[in-house]
Structures are given as structure tokens and as C-alpha cells.
PDB file of C-alpha atoms in Angstrom:
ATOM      1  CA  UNK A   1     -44.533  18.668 109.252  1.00 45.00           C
ATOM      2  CA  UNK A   2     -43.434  15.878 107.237  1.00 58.00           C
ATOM      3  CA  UNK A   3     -41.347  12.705 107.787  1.00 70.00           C
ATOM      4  CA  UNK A   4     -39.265  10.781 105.667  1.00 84.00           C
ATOM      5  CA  UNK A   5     -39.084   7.161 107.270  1.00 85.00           C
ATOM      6  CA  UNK A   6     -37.242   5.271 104.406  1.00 90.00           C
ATOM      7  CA  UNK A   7     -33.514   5.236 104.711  1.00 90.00           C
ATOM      8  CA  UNK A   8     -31.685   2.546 103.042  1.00 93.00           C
ATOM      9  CA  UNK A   9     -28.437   3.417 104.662  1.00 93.00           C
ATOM     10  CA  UNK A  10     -29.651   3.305 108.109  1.00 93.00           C
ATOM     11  CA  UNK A  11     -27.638   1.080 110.187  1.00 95.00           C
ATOM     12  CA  UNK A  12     -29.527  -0.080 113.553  1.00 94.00           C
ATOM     13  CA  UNK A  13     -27.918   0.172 117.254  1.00 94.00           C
ATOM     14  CA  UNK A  14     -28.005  -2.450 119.650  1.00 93.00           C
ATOM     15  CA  UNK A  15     -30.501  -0.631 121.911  1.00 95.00           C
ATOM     16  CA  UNK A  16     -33.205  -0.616 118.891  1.00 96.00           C
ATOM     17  CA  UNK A  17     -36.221  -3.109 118.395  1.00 97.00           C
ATOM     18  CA  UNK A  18     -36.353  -4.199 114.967  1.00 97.00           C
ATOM     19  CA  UNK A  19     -39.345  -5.224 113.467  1.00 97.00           C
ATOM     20  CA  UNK A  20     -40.018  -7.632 110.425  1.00 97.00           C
ATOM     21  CA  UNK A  21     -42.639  -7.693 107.793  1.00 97.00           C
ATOM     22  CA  UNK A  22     -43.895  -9.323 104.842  1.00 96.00           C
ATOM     23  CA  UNK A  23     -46.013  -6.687 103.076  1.00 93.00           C
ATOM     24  CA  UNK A  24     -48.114  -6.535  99.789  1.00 94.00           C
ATOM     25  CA  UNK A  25     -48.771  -2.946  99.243  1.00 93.00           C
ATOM     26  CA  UNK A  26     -52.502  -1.811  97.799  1.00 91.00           C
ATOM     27  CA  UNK A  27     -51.797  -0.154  94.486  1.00 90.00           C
ATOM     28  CA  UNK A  28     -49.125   1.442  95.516  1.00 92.00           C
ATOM     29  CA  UNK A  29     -45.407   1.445  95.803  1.00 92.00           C
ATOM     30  CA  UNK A  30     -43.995  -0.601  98.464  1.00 93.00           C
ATOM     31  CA  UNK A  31     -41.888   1.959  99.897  1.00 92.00           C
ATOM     32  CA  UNK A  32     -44.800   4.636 100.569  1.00 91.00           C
ATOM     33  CA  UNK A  33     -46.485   1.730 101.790  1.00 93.00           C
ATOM     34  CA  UNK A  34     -43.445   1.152 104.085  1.00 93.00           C
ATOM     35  CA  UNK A  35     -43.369   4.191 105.190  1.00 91.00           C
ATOM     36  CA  UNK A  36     -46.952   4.476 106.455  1.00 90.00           C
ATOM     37  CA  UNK A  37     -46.309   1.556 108.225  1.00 93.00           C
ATOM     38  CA  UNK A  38     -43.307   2.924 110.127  1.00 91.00           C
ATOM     39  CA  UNK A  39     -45.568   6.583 110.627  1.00 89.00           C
ATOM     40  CA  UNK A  40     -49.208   4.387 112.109  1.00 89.00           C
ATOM     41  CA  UNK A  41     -47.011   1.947 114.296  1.00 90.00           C
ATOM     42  CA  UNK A  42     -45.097   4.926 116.074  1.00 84.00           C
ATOM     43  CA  UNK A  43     -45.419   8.452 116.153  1.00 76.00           C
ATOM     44  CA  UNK A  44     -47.483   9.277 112.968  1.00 71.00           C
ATOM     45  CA  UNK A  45     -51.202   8.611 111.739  1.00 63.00           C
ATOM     46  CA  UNK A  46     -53.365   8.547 108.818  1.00 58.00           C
ATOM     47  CA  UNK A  47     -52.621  12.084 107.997  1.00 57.00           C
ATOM     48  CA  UNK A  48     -50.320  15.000 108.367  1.00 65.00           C
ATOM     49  CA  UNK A  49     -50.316  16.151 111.811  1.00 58.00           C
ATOM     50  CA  UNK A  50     -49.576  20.179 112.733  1.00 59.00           C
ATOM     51  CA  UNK A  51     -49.096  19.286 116.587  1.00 54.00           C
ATOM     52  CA  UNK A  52     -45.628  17.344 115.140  1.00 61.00           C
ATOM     53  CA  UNK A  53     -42.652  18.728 117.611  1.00 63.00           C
ATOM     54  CA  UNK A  54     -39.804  18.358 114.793  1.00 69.00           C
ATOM     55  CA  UNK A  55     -36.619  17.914 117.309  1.00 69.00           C
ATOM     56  CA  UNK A  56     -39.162  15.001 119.284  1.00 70.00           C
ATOM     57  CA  UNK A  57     -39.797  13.412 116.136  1.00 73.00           C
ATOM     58  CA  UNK A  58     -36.362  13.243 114.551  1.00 75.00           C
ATOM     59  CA  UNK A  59     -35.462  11.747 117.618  1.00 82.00           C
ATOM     60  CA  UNK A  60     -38.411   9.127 117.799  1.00 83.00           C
ATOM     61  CA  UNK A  61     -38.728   8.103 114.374  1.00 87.00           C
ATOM     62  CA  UNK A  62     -38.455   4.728 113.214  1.00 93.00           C
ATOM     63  CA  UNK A  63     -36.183   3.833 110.233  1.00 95.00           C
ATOM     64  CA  UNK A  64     -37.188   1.795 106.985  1.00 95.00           C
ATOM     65  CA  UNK A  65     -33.812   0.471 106.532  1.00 96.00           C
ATOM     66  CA  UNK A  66     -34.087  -2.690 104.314  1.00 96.00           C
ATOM     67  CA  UNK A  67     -36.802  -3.578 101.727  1.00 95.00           C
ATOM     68  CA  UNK A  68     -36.383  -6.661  99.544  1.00 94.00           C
ATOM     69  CA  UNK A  69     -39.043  -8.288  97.573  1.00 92.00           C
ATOM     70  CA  UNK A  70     -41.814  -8.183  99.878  1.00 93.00           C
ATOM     71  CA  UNK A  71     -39.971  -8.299 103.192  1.00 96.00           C
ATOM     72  CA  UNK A  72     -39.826  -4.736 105.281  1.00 96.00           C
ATOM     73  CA  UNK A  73     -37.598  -4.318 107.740  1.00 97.00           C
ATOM     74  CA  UNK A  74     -38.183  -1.046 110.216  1.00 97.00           C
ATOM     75  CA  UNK A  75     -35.792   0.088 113.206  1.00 97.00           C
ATOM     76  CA  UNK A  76     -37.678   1.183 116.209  1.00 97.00           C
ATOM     77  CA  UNK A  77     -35.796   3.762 118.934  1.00 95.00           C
ATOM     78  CA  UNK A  78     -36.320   2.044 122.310  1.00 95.00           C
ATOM     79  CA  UNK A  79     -37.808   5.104 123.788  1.00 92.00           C
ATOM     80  CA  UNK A  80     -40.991   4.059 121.767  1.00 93.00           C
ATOM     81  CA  UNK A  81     -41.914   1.458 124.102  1.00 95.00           C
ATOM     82  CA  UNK A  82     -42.691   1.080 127.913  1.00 94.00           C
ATOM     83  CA  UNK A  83     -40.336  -1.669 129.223  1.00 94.00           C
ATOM     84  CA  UNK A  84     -42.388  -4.504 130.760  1.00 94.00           C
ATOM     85  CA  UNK A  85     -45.403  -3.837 128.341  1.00 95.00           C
ATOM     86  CA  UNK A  86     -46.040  -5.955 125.636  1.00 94.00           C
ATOM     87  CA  UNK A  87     -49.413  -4.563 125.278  1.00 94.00           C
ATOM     88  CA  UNK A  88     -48.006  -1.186 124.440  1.00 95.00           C
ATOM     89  CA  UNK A  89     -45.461  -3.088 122.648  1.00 95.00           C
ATOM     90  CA  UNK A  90     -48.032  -5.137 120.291  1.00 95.00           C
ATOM     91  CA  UNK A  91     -50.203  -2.052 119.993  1.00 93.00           C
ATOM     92  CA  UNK A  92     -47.523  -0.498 118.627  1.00 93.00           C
ATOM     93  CA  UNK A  93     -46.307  -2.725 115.626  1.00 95.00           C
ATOM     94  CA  UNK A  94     -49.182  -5.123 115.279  1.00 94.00           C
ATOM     95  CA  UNK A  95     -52.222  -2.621 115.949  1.00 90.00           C
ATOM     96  CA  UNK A  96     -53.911  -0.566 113.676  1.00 89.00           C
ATOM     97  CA  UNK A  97     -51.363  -0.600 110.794  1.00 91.00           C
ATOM     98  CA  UNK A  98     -53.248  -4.150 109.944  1.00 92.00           C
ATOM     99  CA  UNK A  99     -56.430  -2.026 109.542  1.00 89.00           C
ATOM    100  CA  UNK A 100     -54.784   0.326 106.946  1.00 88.00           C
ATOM    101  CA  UNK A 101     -56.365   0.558 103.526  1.00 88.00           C
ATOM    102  CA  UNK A 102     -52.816   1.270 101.831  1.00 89.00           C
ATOM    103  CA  UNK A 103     -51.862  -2.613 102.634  1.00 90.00           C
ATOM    104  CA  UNK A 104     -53.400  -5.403 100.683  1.00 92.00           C
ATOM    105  CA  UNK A 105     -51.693  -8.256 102.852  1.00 94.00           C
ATOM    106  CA  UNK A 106     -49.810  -7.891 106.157  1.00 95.00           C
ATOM    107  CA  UNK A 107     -47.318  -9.825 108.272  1.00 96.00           C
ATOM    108  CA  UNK A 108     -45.821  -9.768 111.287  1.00 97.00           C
ATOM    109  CA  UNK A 109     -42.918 -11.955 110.801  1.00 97.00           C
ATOM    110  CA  UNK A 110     -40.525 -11.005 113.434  1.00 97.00           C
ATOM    111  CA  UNK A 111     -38.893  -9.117 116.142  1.00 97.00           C
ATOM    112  CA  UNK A 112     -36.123  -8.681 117.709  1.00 97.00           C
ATOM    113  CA  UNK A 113     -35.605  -7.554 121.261  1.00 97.00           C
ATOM    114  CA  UNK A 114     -32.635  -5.605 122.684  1.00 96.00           C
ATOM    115  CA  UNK A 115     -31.278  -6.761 125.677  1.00 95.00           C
ATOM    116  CA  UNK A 116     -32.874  -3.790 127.616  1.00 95.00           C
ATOM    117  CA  UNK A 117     -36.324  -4.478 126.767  1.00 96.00           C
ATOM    118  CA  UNK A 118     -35.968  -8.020 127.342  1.00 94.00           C
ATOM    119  CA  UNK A 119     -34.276  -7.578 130.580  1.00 94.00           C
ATOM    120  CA  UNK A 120     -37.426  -5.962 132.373  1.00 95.00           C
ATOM    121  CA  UNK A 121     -39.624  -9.280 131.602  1.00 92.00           C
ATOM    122  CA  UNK A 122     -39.293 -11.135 134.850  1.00 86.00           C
ATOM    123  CA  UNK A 123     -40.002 -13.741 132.895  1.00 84.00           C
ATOM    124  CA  UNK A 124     -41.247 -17.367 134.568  1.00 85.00           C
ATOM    125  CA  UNK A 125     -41.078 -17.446 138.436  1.00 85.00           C
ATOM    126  CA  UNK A 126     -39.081 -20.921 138.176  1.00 86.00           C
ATOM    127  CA  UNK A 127     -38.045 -21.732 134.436  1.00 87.00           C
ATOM    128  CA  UNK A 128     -37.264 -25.269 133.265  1.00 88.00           C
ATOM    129  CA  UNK A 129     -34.572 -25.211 135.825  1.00 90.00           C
ATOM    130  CA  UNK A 130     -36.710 -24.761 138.531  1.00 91.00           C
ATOM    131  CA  UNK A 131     -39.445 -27.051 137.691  1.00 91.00           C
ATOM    132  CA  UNK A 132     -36.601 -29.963 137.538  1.00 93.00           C
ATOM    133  CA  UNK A 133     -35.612 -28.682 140.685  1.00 92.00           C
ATOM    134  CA  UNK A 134     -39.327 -28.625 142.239  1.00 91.00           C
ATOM    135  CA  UNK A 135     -39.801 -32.228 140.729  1.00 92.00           C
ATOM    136  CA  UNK A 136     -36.589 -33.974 140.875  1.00 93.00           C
ATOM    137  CA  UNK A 137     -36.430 -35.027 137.588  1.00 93.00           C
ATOM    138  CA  UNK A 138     -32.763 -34.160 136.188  1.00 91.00           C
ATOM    139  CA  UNK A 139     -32.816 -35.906 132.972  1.00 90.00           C
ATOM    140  CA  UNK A 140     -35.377 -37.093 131.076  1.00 93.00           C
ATOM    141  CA  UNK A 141     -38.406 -35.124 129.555  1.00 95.00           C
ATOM    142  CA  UNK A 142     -40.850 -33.905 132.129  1.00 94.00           C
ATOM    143  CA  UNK A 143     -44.270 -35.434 131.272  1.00 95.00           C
ATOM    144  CA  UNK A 144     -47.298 -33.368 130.885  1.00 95.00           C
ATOM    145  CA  UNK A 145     -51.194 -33.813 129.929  1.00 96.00           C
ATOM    146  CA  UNK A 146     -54.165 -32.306 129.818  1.00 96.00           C
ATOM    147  CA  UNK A 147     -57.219 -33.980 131.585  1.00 94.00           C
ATOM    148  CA  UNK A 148     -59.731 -35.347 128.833  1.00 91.00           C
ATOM    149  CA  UNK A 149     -62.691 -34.637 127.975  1.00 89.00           C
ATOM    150  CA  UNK A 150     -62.333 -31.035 128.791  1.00 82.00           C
ATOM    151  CA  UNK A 151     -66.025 -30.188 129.608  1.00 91.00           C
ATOM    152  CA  UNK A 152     -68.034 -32.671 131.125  1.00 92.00           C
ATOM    153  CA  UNK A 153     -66.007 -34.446 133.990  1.00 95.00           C
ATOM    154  CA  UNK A 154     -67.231 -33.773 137.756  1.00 96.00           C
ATOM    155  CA  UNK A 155     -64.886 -32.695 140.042  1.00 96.00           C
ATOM    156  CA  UNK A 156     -64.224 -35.802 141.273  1.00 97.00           C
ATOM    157  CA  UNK A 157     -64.126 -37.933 138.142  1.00 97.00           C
ATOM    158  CA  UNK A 158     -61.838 -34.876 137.124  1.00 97.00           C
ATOM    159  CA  UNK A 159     -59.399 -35.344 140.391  1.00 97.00           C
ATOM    160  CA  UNK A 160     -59.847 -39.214 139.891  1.00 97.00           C
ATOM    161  CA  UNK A 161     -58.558 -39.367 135.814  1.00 97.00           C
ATOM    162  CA  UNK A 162     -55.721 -36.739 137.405  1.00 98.00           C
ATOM    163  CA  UNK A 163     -54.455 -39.386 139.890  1.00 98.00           C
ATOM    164  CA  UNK A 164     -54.322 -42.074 137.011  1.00 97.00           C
ATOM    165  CA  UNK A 165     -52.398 -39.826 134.855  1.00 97.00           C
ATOM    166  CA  UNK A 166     -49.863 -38.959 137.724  1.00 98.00           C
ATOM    167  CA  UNK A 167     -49.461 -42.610 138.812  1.00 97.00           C
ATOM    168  CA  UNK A 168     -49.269 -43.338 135.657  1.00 96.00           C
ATOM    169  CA  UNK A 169     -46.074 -41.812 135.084  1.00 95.00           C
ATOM    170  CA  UNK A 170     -47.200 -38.028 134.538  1.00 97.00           C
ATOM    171  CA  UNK A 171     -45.127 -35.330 136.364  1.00 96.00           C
ATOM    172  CA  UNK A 172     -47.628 -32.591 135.362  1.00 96.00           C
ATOM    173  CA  UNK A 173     -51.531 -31.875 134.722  1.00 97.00           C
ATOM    174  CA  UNK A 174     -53.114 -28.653 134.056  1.00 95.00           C
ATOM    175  CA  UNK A 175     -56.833 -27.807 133.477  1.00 96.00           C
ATOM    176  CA  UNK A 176     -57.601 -27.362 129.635  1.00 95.00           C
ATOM    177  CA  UNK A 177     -58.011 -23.237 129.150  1.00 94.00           C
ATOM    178  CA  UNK A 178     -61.987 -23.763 128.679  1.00 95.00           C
ATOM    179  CA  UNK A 179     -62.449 -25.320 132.479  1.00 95.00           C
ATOM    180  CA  UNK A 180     -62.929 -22.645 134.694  1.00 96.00           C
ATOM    181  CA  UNK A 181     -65.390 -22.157 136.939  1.00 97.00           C
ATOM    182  CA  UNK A 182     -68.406 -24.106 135.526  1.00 96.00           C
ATOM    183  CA  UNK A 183     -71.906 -25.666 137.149  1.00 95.00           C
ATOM    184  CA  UNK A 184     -70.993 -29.425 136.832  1.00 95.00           C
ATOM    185  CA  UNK A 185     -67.159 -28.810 137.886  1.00 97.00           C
ATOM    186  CA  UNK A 186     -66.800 -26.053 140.486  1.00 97.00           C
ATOM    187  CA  UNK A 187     -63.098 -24.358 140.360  1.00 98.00           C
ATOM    188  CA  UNK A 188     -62.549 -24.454 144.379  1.00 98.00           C
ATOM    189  CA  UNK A 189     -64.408 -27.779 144.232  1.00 97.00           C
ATOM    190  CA  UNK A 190     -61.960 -29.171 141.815  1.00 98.00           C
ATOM    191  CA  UNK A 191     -58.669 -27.380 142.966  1.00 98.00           C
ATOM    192  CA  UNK A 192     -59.154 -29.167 146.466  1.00 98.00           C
ATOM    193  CA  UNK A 193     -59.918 -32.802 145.258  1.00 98.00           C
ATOM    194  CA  UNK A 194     -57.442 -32.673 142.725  1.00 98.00           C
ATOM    195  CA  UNK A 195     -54.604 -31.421 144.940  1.00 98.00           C
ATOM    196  CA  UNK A 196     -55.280 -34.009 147.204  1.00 98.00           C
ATOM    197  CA  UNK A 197     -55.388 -37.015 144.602  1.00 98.00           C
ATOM    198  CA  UNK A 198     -51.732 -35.620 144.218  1.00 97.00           C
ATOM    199  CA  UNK A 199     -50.347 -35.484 147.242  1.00 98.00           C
ATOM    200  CA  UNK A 200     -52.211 -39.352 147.244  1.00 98.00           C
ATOM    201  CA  UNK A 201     -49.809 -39.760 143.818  1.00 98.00           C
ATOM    202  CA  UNK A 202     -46.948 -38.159 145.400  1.00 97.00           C
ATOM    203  CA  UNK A 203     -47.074 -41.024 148.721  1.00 98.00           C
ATOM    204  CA  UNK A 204     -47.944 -43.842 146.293  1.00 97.00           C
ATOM    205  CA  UNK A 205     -45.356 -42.919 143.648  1.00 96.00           C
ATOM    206  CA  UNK A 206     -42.643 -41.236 145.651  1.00 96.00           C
ATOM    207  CA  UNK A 207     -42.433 -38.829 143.312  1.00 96.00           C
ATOM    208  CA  UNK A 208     -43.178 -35.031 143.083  1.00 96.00           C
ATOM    209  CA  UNK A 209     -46.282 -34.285 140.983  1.00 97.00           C
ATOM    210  CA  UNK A 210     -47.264 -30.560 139.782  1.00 96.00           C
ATOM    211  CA  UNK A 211     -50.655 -29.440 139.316  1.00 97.00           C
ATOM    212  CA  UNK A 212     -51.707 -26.567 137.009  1.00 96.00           C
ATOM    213  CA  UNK A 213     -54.934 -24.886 137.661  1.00 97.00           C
ATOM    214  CA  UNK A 214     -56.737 -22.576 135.378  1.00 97.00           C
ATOM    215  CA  UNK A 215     -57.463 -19.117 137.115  1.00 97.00           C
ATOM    216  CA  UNK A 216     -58.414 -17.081 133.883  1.00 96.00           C
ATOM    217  CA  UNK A 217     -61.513 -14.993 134.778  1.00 96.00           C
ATOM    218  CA  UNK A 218     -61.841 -11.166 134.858  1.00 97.00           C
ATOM    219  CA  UNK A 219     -59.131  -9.790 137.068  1.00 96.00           C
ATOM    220  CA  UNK A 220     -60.220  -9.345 140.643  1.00 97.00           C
ATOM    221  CA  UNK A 221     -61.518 -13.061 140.520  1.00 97.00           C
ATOM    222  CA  UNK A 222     -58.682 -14.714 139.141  1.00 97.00           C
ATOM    223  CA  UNK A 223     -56.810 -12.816 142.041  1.00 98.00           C
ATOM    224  CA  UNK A 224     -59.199 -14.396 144.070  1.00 98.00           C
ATOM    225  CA  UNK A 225     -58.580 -17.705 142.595  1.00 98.00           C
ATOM    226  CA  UNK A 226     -55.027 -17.312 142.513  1.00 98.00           C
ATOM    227  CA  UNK A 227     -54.853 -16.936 146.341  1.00 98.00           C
ATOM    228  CA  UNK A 228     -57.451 -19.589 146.861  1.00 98.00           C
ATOM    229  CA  UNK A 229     -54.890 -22.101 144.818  1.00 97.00           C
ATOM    230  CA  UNK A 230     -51.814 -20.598 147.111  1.00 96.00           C
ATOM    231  CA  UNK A 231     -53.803 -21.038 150.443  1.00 96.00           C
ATOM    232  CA  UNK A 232     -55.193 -24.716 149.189  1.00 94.00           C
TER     233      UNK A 232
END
């Protein structure tokens, strides 16, 4: 069976995730380009499909409901997507339709969320609320950094340049994303020096200091780490 994806009279419901491009089509005219778009990010393909259920697909179908100039605009039916999974989300409309031969150019520009997709992210365990709360800083900016050089510090010169920063006036430091667990700077190593140069900050200062460590590894060891940081 075939689809027809462009309607310019669609109007969108609250409950739908609409999706922005800009889009330079490939010798072709934008709105079959548009329309292959809306077919490879949901419940088409490349080709005509015989295994189509026609009352399914009415139902699922995305709608092409505004193109202007170069900017495509495509309704998604909420139904599409498994709440609480951006993956699936992201596979969805920024996947394989970038790899599609019909498309010169291709951009995501941007999306909008309805409330019952956004309500099953958790979202952060605290928020900015609860990191004043945690630090007892009600006004001014929290203060951040990143220890420097990012490869090549010790543990201890690591946990040592954290102090500084924290007496210093910093409220937060967190590892730089490339210092894991390395040969010249362990990660348990450096977790337990450098909490305990901030609880040194924290009874010189009087003031509540955060520290950030990187877990990122595959997933059972950045579990691992993860519960090593709780229990430290």
C-alpha cells in the first residue's frame, strides 16, 4: 500500500511530537523529499512495503503539515515513541533518514515535546533547586571548574589543585569527560583523595563543596564505579 504523508491542512494535537527540519532535497521536489522523510523516520522505508496493515498505518502516520522555503515541519502521533526513550526517540527522527540519497543537506532543527512524553523523563535527581539546597548558596551563581590539565595530574596533585579551587571560592569540580580510569591517575585512587581534600575545604571554608566524578565506562563498571563513589 501507499501513503500520502503531505497534508497542508493538517492541524497538530497537543499529544503530538513535532519535529523541525531544514531540508535541501537531491534533485527532486521538496515535498516527495518531505514525504520520504516522514515514511524512513516512522513507519515506512526505502520502498513500498506489502506487509503495510492500512487501518495501523492511517493511524500511525506522521503528517507533513507545513513546508516553507526550506523548513519542513512533520507531526508525529505519540504512539510512535516509547516514553522514557530518547534512543528510540532519536532513532526515530534523526537516524537513517540522514543516510538517504533523496536529501542533499539535512537538519534537525527542532522538537517539540508534549507534555506526556516529557513527563516520563525523571529528569535530574536534585535540579538547580536542589543543588542550592545541598550547598547553601541561595543567590549568587554557583561556581564550577574543571581540574586542568586534564591528562597528566596524579591523583594527588589532582585532589591537591581540587582543594585550591574549592578554597578558592569554587562550589563545584568535576573530572574532565577524558579522566577515567587511567595508569598515572587511578579512578578509586582519585575519588578517595579528592573527596577528602573536600571535606578538608568544607572545615576550612565552612562551606559545602560538591564533587563530580566521572564514571563513564562500559555499563557493569560504571555501576561498579557508581557504587564505589556512593559507598566512598
Amino acid at each position: 500500500m501507499s501513503l500520502e504523508y503531505i497534508d497542508r491542512k493538517y492541524k497538530p494535537n497537543k499529544s503530538e511530537l513535532i519535529a523541525e527540519y531544514s531540508l535541501e532535497p537531491n534533485d527532486i521536489p521538496i515535498e516527495k523529499a518531505a514525504g520520504y522523510i516522514a515514511a524512513e523516520s516512522s513507519i515506512g522505508t526505502w520502498t513500498e512495503l506489502s506487509t503495510m496493515n492500512e487501518k495501523i498505518a492511517n493511524t500511525l502516520k506522521p503528517h507533513v503539515f507545513s513546508i516553507k522555503n526550506n523548513t519542513v515541519k512533520i507531526a508525529y502521533p505519540i504512539d510512535l515513541f516509547e516514553k522514557g526513550n530518547m534512543p528510540q526517540i532519536l532513532s526515530s527522527l534523526a537516524g537513517n533518514i540522514f543516510g538517504m540519497k533523496l536529501v542533499k543537506n539535512l537538519r534537525l532543527e527542532d522538537i517539540s515535546f508534549p507534555k506526556e512524553i516529557m513527563n516520563s523523563f525523571k529528569g535530574p535527581v536534585f535540579g538547580i533547586k536542589g543543588i542550592r539546597k545541598l550547598t547553601g548558596v541561595k543567590i549568587r551563581p554557583l561556581v564550577g571548574t574543571v581540574v586542568k590539565p586534564k591528562l597528566g595530574l596524579t591523583s594527588e596533585q589532582y585532589s591537591e589543585i581540587a582543594y585550591n579551587s574549592w578554597y578558592g571560592g569554587c562550589d563545584i569540580v568535576n573530572d574532565d569527560e577524558n579522566l577515567t580510569n587511567l595508569p598515572f591517575n587511578k579512578f578509586n585512587e582519585r575519588v578517595t583523595r579528592t573527596l577528602k581534600t573536600r571535606d578538608r575545604a568544607e572545615r576550612i571554608t565552612g562551606e559545602k563543596k560538591i564533587y563530580i566524578p566521572n564514571i563513564t565506562a562500559e555499563t557493569s563498571e560504571m555501576i561498579k564505579r557508581a557504587n564505589f563513589v556512593k559507598s566512598a
